Amino acid sequence: MKYKSLTALAALAISAPMVFAGGADDDTMVINGDTEMVTKATAPAHMENVSEVISGWHFRSDETQALQLDDFDNPGMIAVDQALDAWNTVEGSAEKSCASCHEGPESMKGVRAVYPKWNEGAGEVRTLAMQINDCRTNQMGAEAYKYDSSPMAAMEALISVQSRGMPVNVAIDGPVAETWEQGKELYYTRTGQLELSCANCHEDNYGNYIRADHLSQGQINGFPTYRLKNAKLNTVHGRFKGCVRDTRAETYSPGSPEFVALELYVASRGNGLSVEGPSVRN
Amino acid sequence: MASGVKPRVKVPKSASAGEAIVIKTLISHPMESGQRKDSSGNPIPRSIINRFTCEFNGQSVIDVTMEPAISTNPYFEFEATVPEAGEFVFTWYDDDGSVYNDNKAITV
């Protein structure tokens, strides 16, 4: 009996550092047993302080990771099903659905990987959500989705899933350069009573604990993300808002130019990682 | 009246005779318990899936009665032995009288 408890203690001592370390693990992500994902990649050239970009998936427990490996287990896929219905639903004064112009959602393959991107006609940087709402208001004559609402997150998930496994490849030069610089500025600007910038947690301290949870690199290649915390899909801007709020600052609002710029910059930090959306996180 | 209800089932396409296979089922449903109140204080009426059954070639595999404490999007995972080729029929019964169906054929 005594021997047994001693070995149990020894086993605990050996396994403990692995369980509690909190850094990125070495698992590989294969979705549905066939789509192998790139979850670690050499950092894009523009990143000065990080040599390897790592998907947030590596910072989660095995149980949470497993939820993302099978579409049946991934609760985010329920939203994808719902968005598929919305895709085929005729709405608005033009009596059109998404399918009227774009046919099947397969036509959206590759879209998620390059957004946010420059829209020549509008002369602005557009996120996927802005583009969806542009389609809804100008093409369909329908009401815009609220920027960080569930129907918007679901539609983003449907579009993301078409590009799943493709590398994120957001352009940072040309007409978007100015917005990208603005996003970078925001990333390194300390906000709130706690005086924290994005970089303080997600660049300087990823892999370490923040209270009871591990800090990831704050990559957004997996968005929209199903969070176990609130049991729904979450948008990038919703997450940004939560983070800024946690620094005890007044936040920008979802869809604001500041968050669009930040989304562009943060997305470009994940260039090379696979599109994972909808991913599953804590 | 629950909206956006969609059943999903995962069954292997084939199995060897007598093999135990894993079946996963999920139905998206709000499972409103009847205990909650809306913003003006009125109770929200109960609306749940109250029964789930699975049959194989007319023979009952599983028959579940569900109660209001079950979470949104009820998920069932169970094993079944497959003696012969045939078809699994899954049925969900809603409080509002709706019945949702899904069928999956399996070869031996």
CSV table of C-alpha atoms in Angstrom, one decimal:
chain,number,residue,atom,x,y,z
A,1,MET,CA,0.0,0.0,0.0
A,2,LYS,CA,2.7,2.4,1.0
A,3,TYR,CA,4.8,1.4,-2.0
A,4,LYS,CA,1.8,2.0,-4.2
A,5,SER,CA,1.1,5.5,-2.9
A,6,LEU,CA,4.8,6.3,-3.3
A,7,THR,CA,4.9,5.3,-6.9
A,8,ALA,CA,1.7,7.3,-7.4
A,9,LEU,CA,3.4,10.3,-5.9
A,10,ALA,CA,6.4,9.8,-8.1
A,11,ALA,CA,4.2,9.5,-11.2
A,12,LEU,CA,2.5,12.7,-10.2
A,13,ALA,CA,5.9,14.4,-9.8
A,14,ILE,CA,6.9,13.4,-13.3
A,15,SER,CA,3.7,14.3,-15.0
A,16,ALA,CA,3.1,17.4,-13.0
A,17,PRO,CA,5.4,19.7,-15.0
A,18,MET,CA,3.8,18.6,-18.2
A,19,VAL,CA,0.3,19.1,-16.9
A,20,PHE,CA,0.9,22.5,-15.4
A,21,ALA,CA,3.4,24.0,-17.7
A,22,GLY,CA,0.8,25.6,-19.9
A,23,GLY,CA,2.9,26.1,-23.0
A,24,ALA,CA,2.1,24.9,-26.5
A,25,ASP,CA,2.0,21.1,-26.8
A,26,ASP,CA,3.2,19.0,-29.7
A,27,ASP,CA,-0.1,17.5,-30.9
A,28,THR,CA,-1.0,17.5,-34.5
A,29,MET,CA,-4.4,18.6,-35.7
A,30,VAL,CA,-6.1,16.4,-38.3
A,31,ILE,CA,-9.8,17.2,-38.9
A,32,ASN,CA,-12.2,14.4,-39.6
A,33,GLY,CA,-9.3,12.1,-40.0
A,34,ASP,CA,-8.2,13.6,-43.4
A,35,THR,CA,-7.5,17.3,-43.3
A,36,GLU,CA,-4.1,18.0,-41.8
A,37,MET,CA,-3.8,21.5,-40.5
A,38,VAL,CA,-0.8,23.7,-40.1
A,39,THR,CA,-0.9,24.9,-36.5
A,40,LYS,CA,2.7,26.0,-36.1
A,41,ALA,CA,4.6,28.0,-38.7
A,42,THR,CA,7.6,30.2,-39.1
A,43,ALA,CA,6.5,33.7,-38.2
A,44,PRO,CA,5.9,36.2,-41.0
A,45,ALA,CA,8.8,38.5,-41.8
A,46,HIS,CA,7.1,41.6,-40.3
A,47,MET,CA,7.0,40.1,-36.8
A,48,GLU,CA,10.0,41.3,-34.9
A,49,ASN,CA,9.7,39.6,-31.5
A,50,VAL,CA,8.3,36.2,-32.3
A,51,SER,CA,10.0,33.4,-34.3
A,52,GLU,CA,7.2,30.9,-34.5
A,53,VAL,CA,3.4,31.5,-34.8
A,54,ILE,CA,1.3,28.9,-32.9
A,55,SER,CA,-2.4,28.3,-33.2
A,56,GLY,CA,-4.4,28.8,-29.9
A,57,TRP,CA,-5.4,25.2,-30.3
A,58,HIS,CA,-2.0,24.1,-28.9
A,59,PHE,CA,-2.7,25.9,-25.6
A,60,ARG,CA,-5.9,24.0,-24.8
A,61,SER,CA,-6.4,20.8,-22.9
A,62,ASP,CA,-6.6,17.5,-24.8
A,63,GLU,CA,-10.4,17.3,-24.2
A,64,THR,CA,-11.0,20.7,-25.7
A,65,GLN,CA,-8.7,20.0,-28.6
A,66,ALA,CA,-10.6,16.8,-29.4
A,67,LEU,CA,-13.8,18.7,-29.8
A,68,GLN,CA,-12.4,20.4,-32.9
A,69,LEU,CA,-11.1,17.3,-34.6
A,70,ASP,CA,-14.5,15.9,-35.6
A,71,ASP,CA,-17.2,18.0,-37.2
A,72,PHE,CA,-19.8,16.0,-35.3
A,73,ASP,CA,-18.2,16.9,-32.0
A,74,ASN,CA,-17.6,20.5,-32.9
A,75,PRO,CA,-20.5,22.5,-31.5
A,76,GLY,CA,-19.6,25.3,-33.9
A,77,MET,CA,-20.8,23.2,-36.8
A,78,ILE,CA,-24.4,23.5,-35.6
A,79,ALA,CA,-24.1,27.2,-36.4
A,80,VAL,CA,-22.7,26.3,-39.8
A,81,ASP,CA,-25.8,24.2,-40.5
A,82,GLN,CA,-28.0,27.1,-39.5
A,83,ALA,CA,-26.0,29.5,-41.7
A,84,LEU,CA,-26.5,27.1,-44.6
A,85,ASP,CA,-30.3,27.6,-44.2
A,86,ALA,CA,-29.8,31.4,-44.0
A,87,TRP,CA,-27.6,31.2,-47.2
A,88,ASN,CA,-30.5,29.7,-49.1
A,89,THR,CA,-33.2,32.0,-47.6
A,90,VAL,CA,-34.5,34.8,-49.8
A,91,GLU,CA,-34.5,38.0,-47.9
A,92,GLY,CA,-34.9,41.7,-48.5
A,93,SER,CA,-36.5,43.9,-51.2
A,94,ALA,CA,-34.4,42.4,-54.1
A,95,GLU,CA,-35.8,39.0,-53.3
A,96,LYS,CA,-32.4,37.4,-53.4
A,97,SER,CA,-30.6,34.9,-51.2
A,98,CYS,CA,-26.8,34.5,-50.9
A,99,ALA,CA,-27.3,31.5,-53.2
A,100,SER,CA,-28.9,33.7,-56.0
A,101,CYS,CA,-25.5,35.2,-56.8
A,102,HIS,CA,-22.9,32.9,-55.2
A,103,GLU,CA,-24.6,29.5,-55.8
A,104,GLY,CA,-23.3,27.0,-53.3
A,105,PRO,CA,-21.2,28.1,-50.3
A,106,GLU,CA,-18.3,26.2,-51.9
A,107,SER,CA,-17.8,29.3,-54.1
A,108,MET,CA,-16.5,31.0,-50.9
A,109,LYS,CA,-13.4,28.7,-50.9
A,110,GLY,CA,-10.3,30.7,-50.1
A,111,VAL,CA,-12.2,33.9,-49.1
A,112,ARG,CA,-11.6,33.6,-45.3
A,113,ALA,CA,-7.9,33.1,-45.8
A,114,VAL,CA,-7.4,36.6,-47.4
A,115,TYR,CA,-9.7,38.8,-45.3
A,116,PRO,CA,-9.6,41.5,-44.1
A,117,LYS,CA,-8.6,43.0,-47.5
A,118,TRP,CA,-8.8,46.1,-49.6
A,119,ASN,CA,-12.0,46.8,-51.4
A,120,GLU,CA,-11.2,48.9,-54.5
A,121,GLY,CA,-14.8,50.1,-55.2
A,122,ALA,CA,-15.4,51.3,-51.6
A,123,GLY,CA,-11.8,52.5,-51.1
A,124,GLU,CA,-11.6,50.9,-47.6
A,125,VAL,CA,-10.3,47.8,-45.8
A,126,ARG,CA,-13.1,45.4,-45.4
A,127,THR,CA,-13.5,42.5,-43.0
A,128,LEU,CA,-15.6,39.5,-43.8
A,129,ALA,CA,-18.4,40.8,-41.7
A,130,MET,CA,-18.4,44.1,-43.5
A,131,GLN,CA,-18.5,42.3,-46.8
A,132,ILE,CA,-21.4,40.1,-45.7
A,133,ASN,CA,-23.4,43.2,-44.6
A,134,ASP,CA,-22.5,45.0,-47.8
A,135,CYS,CA,-24.1,42.1,-49.7
A,136,ARG,CA,-27.1,42.1,-47.5
A,137,THR,CA,-27.8,45.8,-47.7
A,138,ASN,CA,-26.8,46.6,-51.2
A,139,GLN,CA,-27.4,43.4,-53.1
A,140,MET,CA,-30.3,41.9,-51.2
A,141,GLY,CA,-31.9,45.0,-49.8
A,142,ALA,CA,-32.1,43.2,-46.5
A,143,GLU,CA,-31.3,44.4,-43.0
A,144,ALA,CA,-27.7,44.3,-42.0
A,145,TYR,CA,-26.7,41.8,-39.3
A,146,LYS,CA,-25.5,43.3,-36.0
A,147,TYR,CA,-21.7,43.2,-36.3
A,148,ASP,CA,-21.0,40.7,-33.6
A,149,SER,CA,-24.4,38.9,-33.5
A,150,SER,CA,-24.9,35.1,-33.7
A,151,PRO,CA,-26.3,35.1,-37.3
A,152,MET,CA,-23.2,37.1,-38.3
A,153,ALA,CA,-20.9,34.7,-36.5
A,154,ALA,CA,-22.7,31.7,-38.1
A,155,MET,CA,-22.4,33.1,-41.6
A,156,GLU,CA,-18.7,33.8,-41.0
A,157,ALA,CA,-18.4,30.2,-39.8
A,158,LEU,CA,-20.0,28.9,-43.0
A,159,ILE,CA,-17.7,30.9,-45.1
A,160,SER,CA,-14.6,30.0,-43.0
A,161,VAL,CA,-15.3,26.3,-43.2
A,162,GLN,CA,-14.9,26.4,-47.0
A,163,SER,CA,-11.3,27.6,-46.6
A,164,ARG,CA,-10.5,25.2,-43.7
A,165,GLY,CA,-6.9,24.0,-44.0
A,166,MET,CA,-5.8,26.7,-46.4
A,167,PRO,CA,-3.0,29.0,-45.1
A,168,VAL,CA,-4.0,32.5,-43.9
A,169,ASN,CA,-2.5,34.9,-46.4
A,170,VAL,CA,-3.5,38.5,-45.6
A,171,ALA,CA,-1.9,41.2,-47.7
A,172,ILE,CA,-0.2,43.9,-45.7
A,173,ASP,CA,1.3,46.1,-48.4
A,174,GLY,CA,-0.2,48.4,-51.1
A,175,PRO,CA,-3.4,50.2,-50.2
A,176,VAL,CA,-3.9,48.5,-46.9
A,177,ALA,CA,-0.4,49.5,-45.5
A,178,GLU,CA,-1.7,52.6,-43.7
A,179,THR,CA,-4.5,50.7,-42.0
A,180,TRP,CA,-2.1,47.9,-41.1
A,181,GLU,CA,0.3,50.4,-39.5
A,182,GLN,CA,-2.6,51.7,-37.5
A,183,GLY,CA,-3.5,48.2,-36.4
A,184,LYS,CA,0.1,47.6,-35.3
A,185,GLU,CA,0.1,50.8,-33.4
A,186,LEU,CA,-3.0,49.7,-31.5
A,187,TYR,CA,-1.5,46.3,-30.8
A,188,TYR,CA,1.4,47.8,-29.0
A,189,THR,CA,-0.5,50.6,-27.2
A,190,ARG,CA,-1.2,50.1,-23.5
A,191,THR,CA,-4.8,50.6,-22.6
A,192,GLY,CA,-6.9,50.8,-19.4
A,193,GLN,CA,-6.2,51.0,-15.7
A,194,LEU,CA,-4.1,47.9,-16.0
A,195,GLU,CA,-2.0,49.5,-18.7
A,196,LEU,CA,-1.7,46.4,-20.9
A,197,SER,CA,-1.2,46.2,-24.6
A,198,CYS,CA,-2.1,43.2,-26.7
A,199,ALA,CA,1.6,42.4,-26.9
A,200,ASN,CA,2.1,42.3,-23.1
A,201,CYS,CA,0.0,39.2,-22.9
A,202,HIS,CA,0.1,37.6,-26.3
A,203,GLU,CA,3.6,38.3,-27.3
A,204,ASP,CA,5.6,38.6,-24.1
A,205,ASN,CA,3.7,36.0,-22.1
A,206,TYR,CA,2.1,33.4,-24.3
A,207,GLY,CA,2.3,30.0,-22.7
A,208,ASN,CA,2.2,31.5,-19.2
A,209,TYR,CA,-0.7,31.6,-16.9
A,210,ILE,CA,-3.2,34.4,-16.6
A,211,ARG,CA,-5.1,33.5,-13.5
A,212,ALA,CA,-6.3,30.0,-14.1
A,213,ASP,CA,-5.9,30.0,-17.9
A,214,HIS,CA,-3.1,29.8,-20.4
A,215,LEU,CA,-2.3,32.7,-22.6
A,216,SER,CA,-2.2,31.9,-26.3
A,217,GLN,CA,-0.6,34.0,-29.0
A,218,GLY,CA,-4.0,35.6,-29.6
A,219,GLN,CA,-4.1,34.2,-33.2
A,220,ILE,CA,-7.4,34.7,-35.0
A,221,ASN,CA,-7.0,32.0,-37.6
A,222,GLY,CA,-9.7,30.0,-35.8
A,223,PHE,CA,-12.4,32.6,-35.7
A,224,PRO,CA,-15.3,32.5,-35.4
A,225,THR,CA,-14.7,30.5,-32.3
A,226,TYR,CA,-17.0,28.4,-30.3
A,227,ARG,CA,-16.2,29.1,-26.7
A,228,LEU,CA,-17.2,26.7,-24.0
A,229,LYS,CA,-17.4,29.7,-21.7
A,230,ASN,CA,-20.5,31.1,-23.3
A,231,ALA,CA,-21.6,28.1,-25.5
A,232,LYS,CA,-21.8,30.1,-28.7
A,233,LEU,CA,-19.8,31.3,-31.6
A,234,ASN,CA,-17.8,34.4,-31.0
A,235,THR,CA,-16.5,36.9,-33.5
A,236,VAL,CA,-13.1,38.4,-33.6
A,237,HIS,CA,-14.3,41.9,-32.6
A,238,GLY,CA,-16.3,40.4,-29.8
A,239,ARG,CA,-13.1,38.8,-28.5
A,240,PHE,CA,-11.1,42.1,-29.0
A,241,LYS,CA,-13.8,43.9,-27.0
A,242,GLY,CA,-13.5,41.3,-24.2
A,243,CYS,CA,-9.7,41.6,-24.1
A,244,VAL,CA,-9.7,45.4,-24.1
A,245,ARG,CA,-12.4,45.4,-21.4
A,246,ASP,CA,-10.2,43.1,-19.3
A,247,THR,CA,-7.5,45.8,-19.3
A,248,ARG,CA,-10.2,47.9,-17.6
A,249,ALA,CA,-10.5,50.3,-20.5
A,250,GLU,CA,-13.4,51.8,-22.4
A,251,THR,CA,-13.5,49.5,-25.5
A,252,TYR,CA,-13.9,50.4,-29.1
A,253,SER,CA,-17.1,49.0,-30.5
A,254,PRO,CA,-17.3,46.0,-32.7
A,255,GLY,CA,-17.1,47.1,-36.4
A,256,SER,CA,-15.3,50.3,-35.5
A,257,PRO,CA,-12.4,51.4,-37.8
A,258,GLU,CA,-10.0,50.8,-34.9
A,259,PHE,CA,-11.0,47.2,-34.5
A,260,VAL,CA,-10.9,46.7,-38.3
A,261,ALA,CA,-7.3,47.9,-38.4
A,262,LEU,CA,-6.5,45.7,-35.4
A,263,GLU,CA,-8.1,42.7,-37.1
A,264,LEU,CA,-6.0,43.3,-40.2
A,265,TYR,CA,-2.8,43.5,-38.2
A,266,VAL,CA,-3.6,40.5,-35.9
A,267,ALA,CA,-4.8,38.4,-38.9
A,268,SER,CA,-1.4,39.1,-40.7
A,269,ARG,CA,0.4,37.8,-37.6
A,270,GLY,CA,-1.2,34.5,-38.4
A,271,ASN,CA,-0.1,34.3,-42.0
A,272,GLY,CA,1.0,30.7,-42.7
A,273,LEU,CA,-1.3,29.1,-40.2
A,274,SER,CA,-4.3,27.1,-41.5
A,275,VAL,CA,-7.8,28.6,-41.4
A,276,GLU,CA,-9.5,26.7,-38.6
A,277,GLY,CA,-12.9,28.4,-38.2
A,278,PRO,CA,-15.1,27.4,-36.5
A,279,SER,CA,-12.6,26.4,-33.8
A,280,VAL,CA,-13.3,25.3,-30.2
A,281,ARG,CA,-11.7,27.1,-27.3
A,282,ASN,CA,-12.3,27.6,-23.6
B,1,MET,CA,-42.5,26.5,-31.1
B,2,ALA,CA,-38.9,25.7,-31.5
B,3,SER,CA,-37.2,27.0,-34.6
B,4,GLY,CA,-34.0,25.9,-36.3
B,5,VAL,CA,-34.3,22.3,-35.2
B,6,LYS,CA,-32.0,20.1,-37.1
B,7,PRO,CA,-31.1,16.4,-36.3
B,8,ARG,CA,-27.6,15.1,-37.1
B,9,VAL,CA,-26.5,11.5,-36.9
B,10,LYS,CA,-23.2,9.7,-37.4
B,11,VAL,CA,-23.2,6.0,-38.1
B,12,PRO,CA,-20.4,4.1,-39.8
B,13,LYS,CA,-21.3,3.1,-43.4
B,14,SER,CA,-20.4,-0.5,-42.9
B,15,ALA,CA,-19.6,-3.0,-40.1
B,16,SER,CA,-19.0,-6.7,-39.7
B,17,ALA,CA,-21.8,-8.8,-38.4
B,18,GLY,CA,-22.2,-8.8,-34.6
B,19,GLU,CA,-19.8,-5.9,-34.3
B,20,ALA,CA,-20.6,-3.1,-31.7
B,21,ILE,CA,-20.6,0.2,-33.5
B,22,VAL,CA,-20.7,3.7,-32.0
B,23,ILE,CA,-23.6,5.9,-32.9
B,24,LYS,CA,-23.6,9.6,-32.2
B,25,THR,CA,-26.7,11.8,-32.5
B,26,LEU,CA,-27.3,15.4,-31.9
B,27,ILE,CA,-30.3,17.6,-32.4
B,28,SER,CA,-30.1,21.4,-32.3
B,29,HIS,CA,-32.9,22.5,-30.0
B,30,PRO,CA,-33.2,25.3,-27.4
B,31,MET,CA,-34.6,22.9,-24.7
B,32,GLU,CA,-36.5,25.6,-22.9
B,33,SER,CA,-37.1,24.3,-19.4
B,34,GLY,CA,-40.2,26.2,-18.5
B,35,GLN,CA,-38.6,27.5,-15.3
B,36,ARG,CA,-37.2,30.7,-16.8
B,37,LYS,CA,-38.9,34.1,-17.0
B,38,ASP,CA,-38.6,36.6,-19.8
B,39,SER,CA,-37.6,40.3,-19.3
B,40,SER,CA,-41.1,41.3,-18.2
B,41,GLY,CA,-41.4,38.5,-15.6
B,42,ASN,CA,-43.7,36.1,-17.5
B,43,PRO,CA,-42.7,32.5,-17.5
B,44,ILE,CA,-41.3,31.2,-20.8
B,45,PRO,CA,-43.4,28.1,-21.6
B,46,ARG,CA,-41.6,24.7,-21.6
B,47,SER,CA,-40.5,23.5,-25.0
B,48,ILE,CA,-38.2,20.5,-25.1
B,49,ILE,CA,-37.6,17.3,-26.9
B,50,ASN,CA,-39.3,14.8,-24.6
B,51,ARG,CA,-38.5,11.5,-26.2
B,52,PHE,CA,-35.8,10.0,-28.4
B,53,THR,CA,-35.8,6.6,-30.0
B,54,CYS,CA,-33.6,4.6,-32.3
B,55,GLU,CA,-34.8,1.5,-34.1
B,56,PHE,CA,-32.9,-1.0,-36.3
B,57,ASN,CA,-35.0,-2.8,-38.9
B,58,GLY,CA,-38.1,-2.3,-36.8
B,59,GLN,CA,-36.4,-3.5,-33.6
B,60,SER,CA,-36.0,-1.0,-30.7
B,61,VAL,CA,-32.4,-0.1,-29.9
B,62,ILE,CA,-32.9,2.7,-27.5
B,63,ASP,CA,-35.8,4.6,-26.2
B,64,VAL,CA,-35.1,7.7,-24.0
B,65,THR,CA,-37.5,9.9,-22.0
B,66,MET,CA,-36.1,13.4,-21.5
B,67,GLU,CA,-36.8,15.8,-18.8
B,68,PRO,CA,-36.6,19.6,-18.6
B,69,ALA,CA,-33.1,19.7,-16.9
B,70,ILE,CA,-31.4,18.6,-20.1
B,71,SER,CA,-29.2,21.2,-21.8
B,72,THR,CA,-29.6,22.8,-25.2
B,73,ASN,CA,-28.7,20.6,-28.2
B,74,PRO,CA,-29.1,17.2,-26.6
B,75,TYR,CA,-26.4,14.8,-27.7
B,76,PHE,CA,-26.5,11.0,-27.4
B,77,GLU,CA,-23.7,8.6,-28.0
B,78,PHE,CA,-24.4,4.9,-27.6
B,79,GLU,CA,-23.2,1.5,-29.0
B,80,ALA,CA,-25.3,-1.0,-30.9
B,81,THR,CA,-24.5,-4.4,-32.3
B,82,VAL,CA,-25.3,-4.9,-36.0
B,83,PRO,CA,-26.5,-8.5,-36.8
B,84,GLU,CA,-27.3,-7.8,-40.4
B,85,ALA,CA,-27.5,-5.1,-43.0
B,86,GLY,CA,-30.3,-2.7,-42.5
B,87,GLU,CA,-31.4,0.8,-41.6
B,88,PHE,CA,-31.3,2.8,-38.3
B,89,VAL,CA,-34.3,5.0,-37.8
B,90,PHE,CA,-33.9,7.9,-35.4
B,91,THR,CA,-36.9,9.8,-34.1
B,92,TRP,CA,-37.1,12.8,-31.8
B,93,TYR,CA,-40.5,13.9,-30.3
B,94,ASP,CA,-41.0,17.6,-29.5
B,95,ASP,CA,-43.3,19.0,-26.9
B,96,ASP,CA,-45.1,20.9,-29.6
B,97,GLY,CA,-46.0,17.7,-31.3
B,98,SER,CA,-43.4,17.9,-34.0
B,99,VAL,CA,-41.5,14.7,-34.9
B,100,TYR,CA,-38.1,14.9,-36.4
B,101,ASN,CA,-36.6,11.9,-38.3
B,102,ASP,CA,-33.3,10.7,-39.7
B,103,ASN,CA,-32.4,7.4,-41.3
B,104,LYS,CA,-29.0,5.8,-41.8
B,105,ALA,CA,-28.4,2.6,-43.7
B,106,ILE,CA,-25.6,0.3,-42.8
B,107,THR,CA,-24.0,-2.6,-44.8
B,108,VAL,CA,-22.4,-5.7,-43.3
